[in-house]
Tab-separated table of C-alpha atoms in Angstrom:
chain	number	residue	atom	x	y	z
A	29	UNK	CA	40.141	-1.660	36.791
A	30	UNK	CA	36.517	-1.044	35.876
A	31	UNK	CA	37.128	1.941	33.614
A	32	UNK	CA	35.841	1.582	30.055
A	33	UNK	CA	33.667	-1.489	30.662
A	34	UNK	CA	30.748	-1.629	28.248
A	35	UNK	CA	32.233	0.812	25.740
A	36	UNK	CA	32.692	-0.879	22.366
A	37	UNK	CA	32.799	-4.304	23.979
A	38	UNK	CA	29.207	-5.454	24.329
A	39	UNK	CA	26.050	-4.744	22.363
A	40	UNK	CA	23.555	-2.673	24.332
A	41	UNK	CA	20.629	-4.596	25.730
A	42	UNK	CA	17.198	-3.985	24.217
A	43	UNK	CA	14.736	-2.612	26.709
A	44	UNK	CA	10.964	-2.463	26.595
A	45	UNK	CA	8.409	-4.490	24.669
A	46	UNK	CA	7.675	-4.177	20.965
A	47	UNK	CA	5.088	-1.618	19.961
A	48	UNK	CA	3.615	-0.569	16.619
A	49	UNK	CA	5.518	2.716	17.026
A	50	UNK	CA	8.771	0.737	16.765
A	51	UNK	CA	8.170	0.475	13.002
A	52	UNK	CA	9.341	3.689	11.325
A	53	UNK	CA	7.073	5.725	9.077
A	54	UNK	CA	3.942	5.306	11.181
A	55	UNK	CA	1.456	7.923	9.931
A	56	UNK	CA	-1.588	7.093	12.066
A	57	UNK	CA	-2.508	4.446	14.611
A	58	UNK	CA	-6.015	3.907	15.911
A	59	UNK	CA	-5.248	1.408	18.645
A	60	UNK	CA	-7.742	-1.083	20.012
A	61	UNK	CA	-9.676	0.154	23.038
A	62	UNK	CA	-7.330	3.138	23.424
A	63	UNK	CA	-7.989	6.894	23.445
A	64	UNK	CA	-11.717	6.433	22.932
A	65	UNK	CA	-13.927	9.383	23.875
A	66	UNK	CA	-17.559	8.335	24.071
A	67	UNK	CA	-20.902	10.088	23.856
A	68	UNK	CA	-23.050	7.411	25.455
A	69	UNK	CA	-21.902	4.381	23.484
A	70	UNK	CA	-21.141	6.376	20.328
A	71	UNK	CA	-17.517	7.022	19.356
A	72	UNK	CA	-17.028	10.780	19.677
A	73	UNK	CA	-13.241	10.706	19.217
A	74	UNK	CA	-10.581	8.089	18.606
A	75	UNK	CA	-7.145	9.424	19.455
A	76	UNK	CA	-4.088	8.770	17.309
A	77	UNK	CA	-1.555	6.605	19.181
A	78	UNK	CA	1.157	7.373	16.586
A	79	UNK	CA	1.775	10.766	18.180
A	80	UNK	CA	0.867	12.600	14.947
A	81	UNK	CA	-2.384	14.036	16.373
A	82	UNK	CA	-4.535	12.575	13.611
A	83	UNK	CA	-7.526	12.092	15.857
A	84	UNK	CA	-10.731	10.652	14.394
A	85	UNK	CA	-13.811	12.767	15.012
A	86	UNK	CA	-17.292	13.264	13.595
A	87	UNK	CA	-18.797	16.585	14.570
A	88	UNK	CA	-20.747	17.251	11.358
A	89	UNK	CA	-22.897	14.114	11.386
A	90	UNK	CA	-23.071	12.971	14.987
A	91	UNK	CA	-25.875	10.531	14.144
A	92	UNK	CA	-23.405	8.578	11.991
A	93	UNK	CA	-20.827	7.703	14.649
A	94	UNK	CA	-20.002	3.998	15.141
A	95	UNK	CA	-20.840	2.205	18.385
A	96	UNK	CA	-18.250	1.186	20.990
A	97	UNK	CA	-19.117	-1.945	22.938
A	98	UNK	CA	-18.265	-2.555	26.593
A	99	UNK	CA	-15.144	-4.575	25.683
A	100	UNK	CA	-13.789	-1.797	23.438
A	101	UNK	CA	-14.772	-3.345	20.114
A	102	UNK	CA	-16.212	-0.932	17.534
A	103	UNK	CA	-19.330	-1.944	15.632
A	104	UNK	CA	-19.534	0.225	12.522
A	105	UNK	CA	-22.637	-1.560	11.223
A	106	UNK	CA	-24.730	-0.750	14.277
A	107	UNK	CA	-25.278	2.727	12.793
A	108	UNK	CA	-25.810	3.055	9.039
A	109	UNK	CA	-23.388	5.249	7.066
A	110	UNK	CA	-21.004	5.454	10.027
A	111	UNK	CA	-17.697	7.257	9.513
A	112	UNK	CA	-15.060	9.377	11.282
A	113	UNK	CA	-13.028	12.255	9.824
A	114	UNK	CA	-9.220	12.288	10.123
A	115	UNK	CA	-7.833	15.447	11.707
A	116	UNK	CA	-4.492	16.858	10.493
A	117	UNK	CA	-4.633	14.612	7.438
A	118	UNK	CA	-4.666	13.385	4.806
A	119	UNK	CA	-3.172	9.984	5.663
A	120	UNK	CA	-0.647	8.744	4.696
A	121	UNK	CA	-0.352	11.219	1.782
A	122	UNK	CA	2.427	9.170	0.143
A	123	UNK	CA	2.795	6.916	-2.887
A	124	UNK	CA	4.165	3.991	-0.882
A	125	UNK	CA	2.038	2.829	2.030
A	126	UNK	CA	1.002	0.066	4.386
A	127	UNK	CA	-2.534	-0.144	5.732
A	128	UNK	CA	-3.456	-2.798	8.297
A	129	UNK	CA	-6.850	-3.254	9.929
A	130	UNK	CA	-8.272	-5.723	12.417
A	131	UNK	CA	-11.816	-6.447	11.296
A	132	UNK	CA	-14.618	-8.978	11.561
A	133	UNK	CA	-17.345	-9.226	8.960
A	134	UNK	CA	-20.444	-11.203	8.143
A	135	UNK	CA	-19.554	-12.879	4.843
A	136	UNK	CA	-22.684	-13.336	2.737
A	137	UNK	CA	-23.750	-13.127	-0.911
A	138	UNK	CA	-24.857	-9.521	-0.639
A	139	UNK	CA	-23.372	-6.224	-1.760
A	140	UNK	CA	-21.451	-5.039	1.281
A	141	UNK	CA	-18.277	-3.036	0.691
A	142	UNK	CA	-16.326	-1.983	3.779
A	143	UNK	CA	-14.303	1.116	2.963
A	144	UNK	CA	-11.768	1.449	5.764
A	145	UNK	CA	-9.752	4.456	4.533
A	146	UNK	CA	-11.197	6.971	2.082
A	147	UNK	CA	-10.883	10.318	0.396
A	148	UNK	CA	-14.325	10.891	-1.103
A	149	UNK	CA	-14.955	13.685	-3.578
A	150	UNK	CA	-18.079	14.668	-5.466
A	151	UNK	CA	-19.321	11.656	-7.377
A	152	UNK	CA	-16.241	9.486	-6.948
A	153	UNK	CA	-13.845	7.782	-4.584
A	154	UNK	CA	-10.347	8.987	-5.259
A	155	UNK	CA	-8.498	7.096	-2.523
A	156	UNK	CA	-9.811	3.876	-1.041
A	157	UNK	CA	-8.687	0.814	0.875
A	158	UNK	CA	-11.588	-1.637	0.992
A	159	UNK	CA	-12.853	-5.212	1.148
A	160	UNK	CA	-16.328	-6.558	0.508
A	161	UNK	CA	-18.813	-9.083	-0.848
A	162	UNK	CA	-21.033	-9.035	-3.908
A	163	UNK	CA	-24.713	-9.740	-4.451
A	164	UNK	CA	-25.467	-13.287	-5.593
A	165	UNK	CA	-21.779	-14.239	-5.650
A	166	UNK	CA	-19.415	-16.119	-3.369
A	167	UNK	CA	-16.548	-13.915	-4.550
A	168	UNK	CA	-14.946	-11.317	-2.304
A	169	UNK	CA	-13.780	-7.976	-3.647
A	170	UNK	CA	-10.453	-6.361	-2.713
A	171	UNK	CA	-9.626	-2.761	-3.532
A	172	UNK	CA	-6.706	-0.372	-3.302
A	173	UNK	CA	-7.535	2.704	-5.333
A	174	UNK	CA	-5.609	5.932	-5.883
A	175	UNK	CA	-6.785	8.631	-8.323
A	176	UNK	CA	-10.167	6.971	-8.819
A	177	UNK	CA	-11.355	4.078	-10.958
A	178	UNK	CA	-10.243	5.708	-14.221
A	179	UNK	CA	-6.509	5.448	-13.454
A	180	UNK	CA	-5.646	1.785	-14.044
A	181	UNK	CA	-1.965	2.360	-13.247
A	182	UNK	CA	-2.585	3.177	-9.603
A	183	UNK	CA	-5.618	1.131	-8.640
A	184	UNK	CA	-6.464	-2.464	-7.909
A	185	UNK	CA	-10.086	-3.613	-7.819
A	186	UNK	CA	-10.750	-7.279	-8.303
A	187	UNK	CA	-13.351	-9.865	-7.370
A	188	UNK	CA	-11.676	-13.100	-6.318
A	189	UNK	CA	-12.943	-16.581	-5.502
A	190	UNK	CA	-9.845	-17.736	-3.616
A	191	UNK	CA	-7.931	-16.556	-0.572
A	192	UNK	CA	-11.089	-15.401	1.144
A	193	UNK	CA	-11.552	-14.198	4.688
A	194	UNK	CA	-13.800	-16.413	6.844
A	195	UNK	CA	-17.256	-15.561	8.096
A	196	UNK	CA	-17.623	-13.803	11.451
A	197	UNK	CA	-13.940	-14.284	12.312
A	198	UNK	CA	-11.538	-11.669	13.629
A	199	UNK	CA	-9.035	-11.103	10.806
A	200	UNK	CA	-5.955	-8.942	10.189
A	201	UNK	CA	-6.111	-7.465	6.672
A	202	UNK	CA	-2.967	-6.004	5.084
A	203	UNK	CA	-2.300	-3.784	2.050
A	204	UNK	CA	1.372	-3.010	1.229
A	205	UNK	CA	2.444	-0.949	-1.787
A	206	UNK	CA	5.952	0.039	-2.821
A	207	UNK	CA	5.019	3.361	-4.428
A	208	UNK	CA	5.329	2.609	-8.142
A	209	UNK	CA	7.846	3.086	-10.911
A	210	UNK	CA	9.434	6.267	-9.574
A	211	UNK	CA	9.905	4.664	-6.151
A	212	UNK	CA	11.376	1.570	-7.774
A	213	UNK	CA	8.832	-0.848	-6.304
A	214	UNK	CA	5.595	-1.465	-8.188
A	215	UNK	CA	4.370	-4.376	-6.082
A	216	UNK	CA	1.069	-4.236	-4.246
A	217	UNK	CA	0.612	-7.182	-1.886
A	218	UNK	CA	-2.749	-7.854	-0.238
A	219	UNK	CA	-2.737	-10.387	2.587
A	220	UNK	CA	-4.689	-11.491	5.632
A	221	UNK	CA	-4.529	-13.833	8.592
A	222	UNK	CA	-7.611	-14.936	10.512
A	223	UNK	CA	-7.979	-15.929	14.119
A	224	UNK	CA	-6.880	-19.552	14.408
A	225	UNK	CA	-4.983	-19.563	11.109
A	226	UNK	CA	-1.444	-20.935	11.218
A	227	UNK	CA	-0.068	-18.858	8.337
A	228	UNK	CA	-0.756	-15.672	6.434
A	229	UNK	CA	-2.740	-15.823	3.183
A	230	UNK	CA	-1.558	-13.760	0.224
A	231	UNK	CA	-4.625	-12.860	-1.773
A	232	UNK	CA	-2.810	-11.247	-4.657
A	233	UNK	CA	0.352	-9.482	-5.729
A	234	UNK	CA	0.108	-7.073	-8.632
A	235	UNK	CA	2.383	-4.543	-10.330
A	236	UNK	CA	1.068	-0.967	-10.435
A	237	UNK	CA	3.242	1.505	-12.300
A	238	UNK	CA	1.850	4.681	-10.707
A	239	UNK	CA	4.063	6.751	-12.987
A	240	UNK	CA	2.154	9.885	-11.999
A	241	UNK	CA	3.374	9.527	-8.392
A	242	UNK	CA	-0.230	9.543	-7.173
A	243	UNK	CA	-0.519	9.335	-3.393
A	244	UNK	CA	-2.926	7.585	-1.064
A	245	UNK	CA	-4.597	10.423	0.818
A	246	UNK	CA	-7.274	9.264	3.229
A	247	UNK	CA	-9.380	11.853	5.016
A	248	UNK	CA	-11.923	9.537	6.639
A	249	UNK	CA	-12.262	6.123	8.240
A	250	UNK	CA	-15.518	4.454	7.279
A	251	UNK	CA	-17.719	5.997	4.620
A	252	UNK	CA	-20.918	8.052	4.564
A	253	UNK	CA	-22.704	5.698	2.184
A	254	UNK	CA	-25.738	3.473	2.630
A	255	UNK	CA	-23.990	0.529	0.939
A	256	UNK	CA	-20.265	1.027	1.531
A	257	UNK	CA	-19.689	1.892	5.183
A	258	UNK	CA	-17.753	-0.613	7.302
A	259	UNK	CA	-19.975	-3.675	7.679
A	260	UNK	CA	-19.265	-5.187	11.071
A	261	UNK	CA	-16.305	-4.601	13.359
A	262	UNK	CA	-13.122	-2.659	12.670
A	263	UNK	CA	-11.259	-2.520	15.980
A	264	UNK	CA	-7.833	-1.195	15.007
A	265	UNK	CA	-6.071	0.508	12.116
A	266	UNK	CA	-2.415	1.355	11.568
A	267	UNK	CA	-1.091	3.233	8.530
A	268	UNK	CA	2.523	3.712	7.432
A	269	UNK	CA	3.897	6.121	4.843
A	270	UNK	CA	6.011	3.323	3.364
A	271	UNK	CA	5.827	-0.367	2.542
A	272	UNK	CA	6.959	-2.187	5.674
A	273	UNK	CA	9.056	-5.295	5.054
A	274	UNK	CA	8.221	-8.920	5.832
A	275	UNK	CA	10.119	-8.986	9.124
A	276	UNK	CA	8.343	-5.864	10.320
A	277	UNK	CA	5.019	-7.301	9.202
A	278	UNK	CA	5.623	-10.444	11.259
A	279	UNK	CA	6.266	-8.266	14.320
A	280	UNK	CA	3.093	-6.262	13.745
A	281	UNK	CA	0.994	-9.389	13.272
A	282	UNK	CA	2.352	-10.952	16.467
A	283	UNK	CA	1.572	-7.776	18.397
A	284	UNK	CA	-1.954	-7.502	16.976
A	285	UNK	CA	-2.740	-11.157	17.584
A	286	UNK	CA	-1.597	-10.901	21.209
A	287	UNK	CA	-3.564	-7.745	21.974
A	288	UNK	CA	-6.717	-8.933	20.159
A	289	UNK	CA	-6.659	-12.378	21.802
A	290	UNK	CA	-6.152	-14.114	18.460
A	291	UNK	CA	-4.482	-17.505	18.160
């Protein structure tokens, strides 16, 4: 008899390919060459593939929109001070977070800070995920800031001479934070893997207490600043409202590398 076959006997088969949306807690996903609305070659809108309707737009300063190239890559340096506002934000608006970007930068001894996710207020940057280079130095600067520079318990800003990203090379950059003392995980891990690299590089791991439960609340991608907008390409961004684990990170990296033609 065929009755009851498949009930409690076999594990169900997995169907469908992996997607970023398979990882729970996805707050926003600006997917490569997807949901772009163009005004000429300027990025008018970048739809949110997470399903949370956090579309990127810039209606207040249309002369500061980044440029989309014919292959879908986004050149943020083609237009000075380029940025896009996050609708239905802020993002991720949580203490714990993961921010991953696919970027490519010209690495030189000049002051060029690329602020990928920001919440600017008058005279300060309260929430920032950024990478950059410094004038007259071979160091590269890595930042994850919540509550501004004054709050040392919930910010990381350090110039480092090791673990650097390579020049003019497509690179996946990763920030993962456990949320702090209240969340029970104070570790911030900053990592990257470049096109052609065989293994991921961990730039630094640091403990941030964040006892005030400060949250990362980005309201813009890019930054309306003459020195700190995204310098070069930033083709994809995905943000989670939690710290994804190592297994999940491996899945995300494999997916990004495949879709961005990285080896």
